[in-house]
Amino acid sequence: MNFKTETSNIELVASACAEWFHRAVRTGRKYLRNEGVYAGWILAYAWRRIRNMAYFMGIDAGTSGIKAAIIDEKGIIAGIGYEECDIITPRPGWVEQNPEDWWEACGKAVKQAVAKSGVGREIQGIGFSGQMQGCVLVGTDGKAIENCLIWLDQRSTPQVRQIEQIIGEEEMLSITGSRCLNSYWAPKLLWLKENRPKDFERTVSILFPKDYLRLCMTGETAAEVSDASLSFLLDVPKRKWSDAIADKLGIPSYLLPERLLESQETAGYLRKSVAEEWGLTAGIPVAAGGGDQPAGGVGMGIVKEGIIGSTIGTSGVIFGCRDKPFVDRKKQAVMSMCHAVPDKWCFLGLALASGGSFKWVRDTLFADKKMEMAAKGMDIYDYMTGLAEKAAPGSEGLVFLPYFNGDKTPINDENARAVFFGLSYRHGLEAVCRSVMEGVTFSLRDTIEICREEGMQVDEVRAGGGGAKSALWRQIQADIYNARVITTNMEESGCAAGAIMAAVTAGYFKDIREGCETILRVKEITEPIQENVKIYDEYYETYRRLYPALKESYARQAEIVAKHF
């Protein structure tokens, strides 16, 4: 896809003048005649243009928090809001969140964005990106029953073994394209059925996190195909629920939302009560939206085969678009999905603790510094990245395995835990920070190598998430992947995708591809430094040897921890 790489001068001038004139009118300032007739003409043109501007809201319901962005038809963010969410870890390997906390955070984020933009009543549609694989049980009152078992939760591994005995490998791959993982709906539902039977019996519907937020907004129950792909209950090639798998596993089909939509389709309309509280217009369409990875792919323009994305958020993901479903025949925990683009499929390799690893370093080693810098209005991550920049590529042999809560692609081991290997007296905080950034990127290179083994050409990678905001982390990615790394004008790819879907739902764009071509533009290109590529190739070999050497020890340690918990 060829993105626009620049905006015309007249458009920039008009936009700037429009903003000035809009503020002037609202604050009672009068136009000064001596500024000239040409300035007056430009302002008049800009004012007409801003009055006709279309705005759309994208909501990114992530694990760490909910973000809402108001984006205009040209891809300019008019306002953005964010509210954090906490995770709950009642036992080792168990990770939950309270859906009502999501709803509260969503309202706060939206109201922040509306207040900053001043155009709440002009928003024409809402779209979503949302954390995937979370299992929300909904009761007859439309409210969540207990906490949601989110994608990080590892408790249902025994149920995965049950499913593998019930569903044969060939049937599994031909229907879902993937092997069953303990983060998917199916094993979680079996666990809930066995361990929380009363909650299971009270359930009338199961929803993904973003679908629960949409239910609260519209009163309508629906799911969509990209999220549903990681339920292990979807026929991915046919883009519909698999009655065969649900029946064999004893999961009642009535629990699966009857309305299964494409991401750009209208799922409902904004309730009056919600619209009044948020400062929006009642009745605007709400798009079905997409799971965070397919949606993030849309937000980075990964809507055709051959384009690869690398997103470093709480988790890390390598994502690609395909004309037909990807099939994980080598048991490497590559997830196969329907794309958020109709008639396209996609795949992802998942590292569970990418940005989460860097956050752990922040909260553990820089807790006091974090508070000190926050008081000064400074970002602790900038400080940590500055330290990392002082260390040499390869961190002088300090290699980090980012397995804080197990990992997925390619090891698929819930027992794996994080390790610093090669620590010496010479290593300080600089090397620790850099080695975490490098170890996270090594874990994502694992999926890049799977892509290359599948015959895909990976010369260009589009970066998203927090890892795209750091110039150092972009360079580390370029060097470790040995590929140029590209960022677009949309750092908030999830919100951008939601806004694009909203614009399609509202009839502004004919399809998602047109929305991407209009809104997305190349911002920066980072080329690999070949000297660093050679260094990282050597350390990557060390990285790859560490997990096999530790696998048995991980399993034994998990047994000991469980015994003494």
PDB file of N, CA, C and O in Angstrom, residues 12 22 39 115 144 188 246 345 365-366 375 439 442 544:
ATOM      1  N   LEU A  12      -2.038  22.437   5.198  1.00  0.00           N
ATOM      2  CA  LEU A  12      -1.453  22.720   6.505  1.00  0.00           C
ATOM      3  C   LEU A  12      -1.804  24.127   6.964  1.00  0.00           C
ATOM      4  O   LEU A  12      -2.169  24.345   8.126  1.00  0.00           O
ATOM      5  N   HIS A  22     -11.240  29.176  14.756  1.00  0.00           N
ATOM      6  CA  HIS A  22     -12.232  28.489  15.579  1.00  0.00           C
ATOM      7  C   HIS A  22     -12.119  28.966  17.028  1.00  0.00           C
ATOM      8  O   HIS A  22     -13.109  29.286  17.678  1.00  0.00           O
ATOM      9  N   ALA A  39      -5.318  36.782   4.117  1.00  0.00           N
ATOM     10  CA  ALA A  39      -5.483  36.027   5.359  1.00  0.00           C
ATOM     11  C   ALA A  39      -6.960  35.821   5.644  1.00  0.00           C
ATOM     12  O   ALA A  39      -7.390  34.749   6.077  1.00  0.00           O
ATOM     13  N   ALA A 115     -13.464  16.388  25.912  1.00  0.00           N
ATOM     14  CA  ALA A 115     -13.149  17.698  26.488  1.00  0.00           C
ATOM     15  C   ALA A 115     -11.981  18.355  25.752  1.00  0.00           C
ATOM     16  O   ALA A 115     -12.002  19.570  25.507  1.00  0.00           O
ATOM     17  N   ALA A 144     -21.523  -8.413  33.853  1.00  0.00           N
ATOM     18  CA  ALA A 144     -20.533  -9.483  33.931  1.00  0.00           C
ATOM     19  C   ALA A 144     -20.700 -10.272  35.225  1.00  0.00           C
ATOM     20  O   ALA A 144     -20.990  -9.702  36.286  1.00  0.00           O
ATOM     21  N   LYS A 188     -10.796 -22.255  28.736  1.00  0.00           N
ATOM     22  CA  LYS A 188     -11.255 -21.452  29.869  1.00  0.00           C
ATOM     23  C   LYS A 188     -12.685 -21.807  30.243  1.00  0.00           C
ATOM     24  O   LYS A 188     -13.035 -21.904  31.435  1.00  0.00           O
ATOM     25  N   ALA A 246     -18.003 -27.074  19.294  1.00  0.00           N
ATOM     26  CA  ALA A 246     -18.787 -26.755  20.498  1.00  0.00           C
ATOM     27  C   ALA A 246     -19.514 -27.997  21.018  1.00  0.00           C
ATOM     28  O   ALA A 246     -19.519 -28.266  22.231  1.00  0.00           O
ATOM     29  N   TRP A 345      -7.227 -12.993   5.901  1.00  0.00           N
ATOM     30  CA  TRP A 345      -6.891 -13.694   7.135  1.00  0.00           C
ATOM     31  C   TRP A 345      -5.552 -13.160   7.628  1.00  0.00           C
ATOM     32  O   TRP A 345      -4.882 -12.392   6.940  1.00  0.00           O
ATOM     33  N   LEU A 365      13.069  -1.507  39.716  1.00  0.00           N
ATOM     34  CA  LEU A 365      14.387  -0.902  39.870  1.00  0.00           C
ATOM     35  C   LEU A 365      14.362   0.618  39.866  1.00  0.00           C
ATOM     36  O   LEU A 365      15.340   1.251  40.293  1.00  0.00           O
ATOM     37  N   PHE A 366      13.271   1.209  39.382  1.00  0.00           N
ATOM     38  CA  PHE A 366      13.219   2.665  39.258  1.00  0.00           C
ATOM     39  C   PHE A 366      11.980   3.262  39.924  1.00  0.00           C
ATOM     40  O   PHE A 366      11.496   4.313  39.498  1.00  0.00           O
ATOM     41  N   ALA A 375       6.950  13.953  39.266  1.00  0.00           N
ATOM     42  CA  ALA A 375       6.749  15.249  39.924  1.00  0.00           C
ATOM     43  C   ALA A 375       7.277  16.396  39.062  1.00  0.00           C
ATOM     44  O   ALA A 375       6.802  17.529  39.162  1.00  0.00           O
ATOM     45  N   GLY A 439      16.208  -8.555  24.673  1.00  0.00           N
ATOM     46  CA  GLY A 439      15.599  -9.862  24.890  1.00  0.00           C
ATOM     47  C   GLY A 439      14.175  -9.919  24.383  1.00  0.00           C
ATOM     48  O   GLY A 439      13.743 -10.920  23.782  1.00  0.00           O
ATOM     49  N   PHE A 442      14.469 -10.199  20.666  1.00  0.00           N
ATOM     50  CA  PHE A 442      14.844 -11.572  20.295  1.00  0.00           C
ATOM     51  C   PHE A 442      13.614 -12.484  20.295  1.00  0.00           C
ATOM     52  O   PHE A 442      13.444 -13.327  19.413  1.00  0.00           O
ATOM     53  N   ARG A 544      18.547 -18.444  21.778  1.00  0.00           N
ATOM     54  CA  ARG A 544      17.759 -19.606  21.352  1.00  0.00           C
ATOM     55  C   ARG A 544      18.174 -20.893  22.067  1.00  0.00           C
ATOM     56  O   ARG A 544      17.374 -21.822  22.178  1.00  0.00           O
TER      57      ARG A 544
END
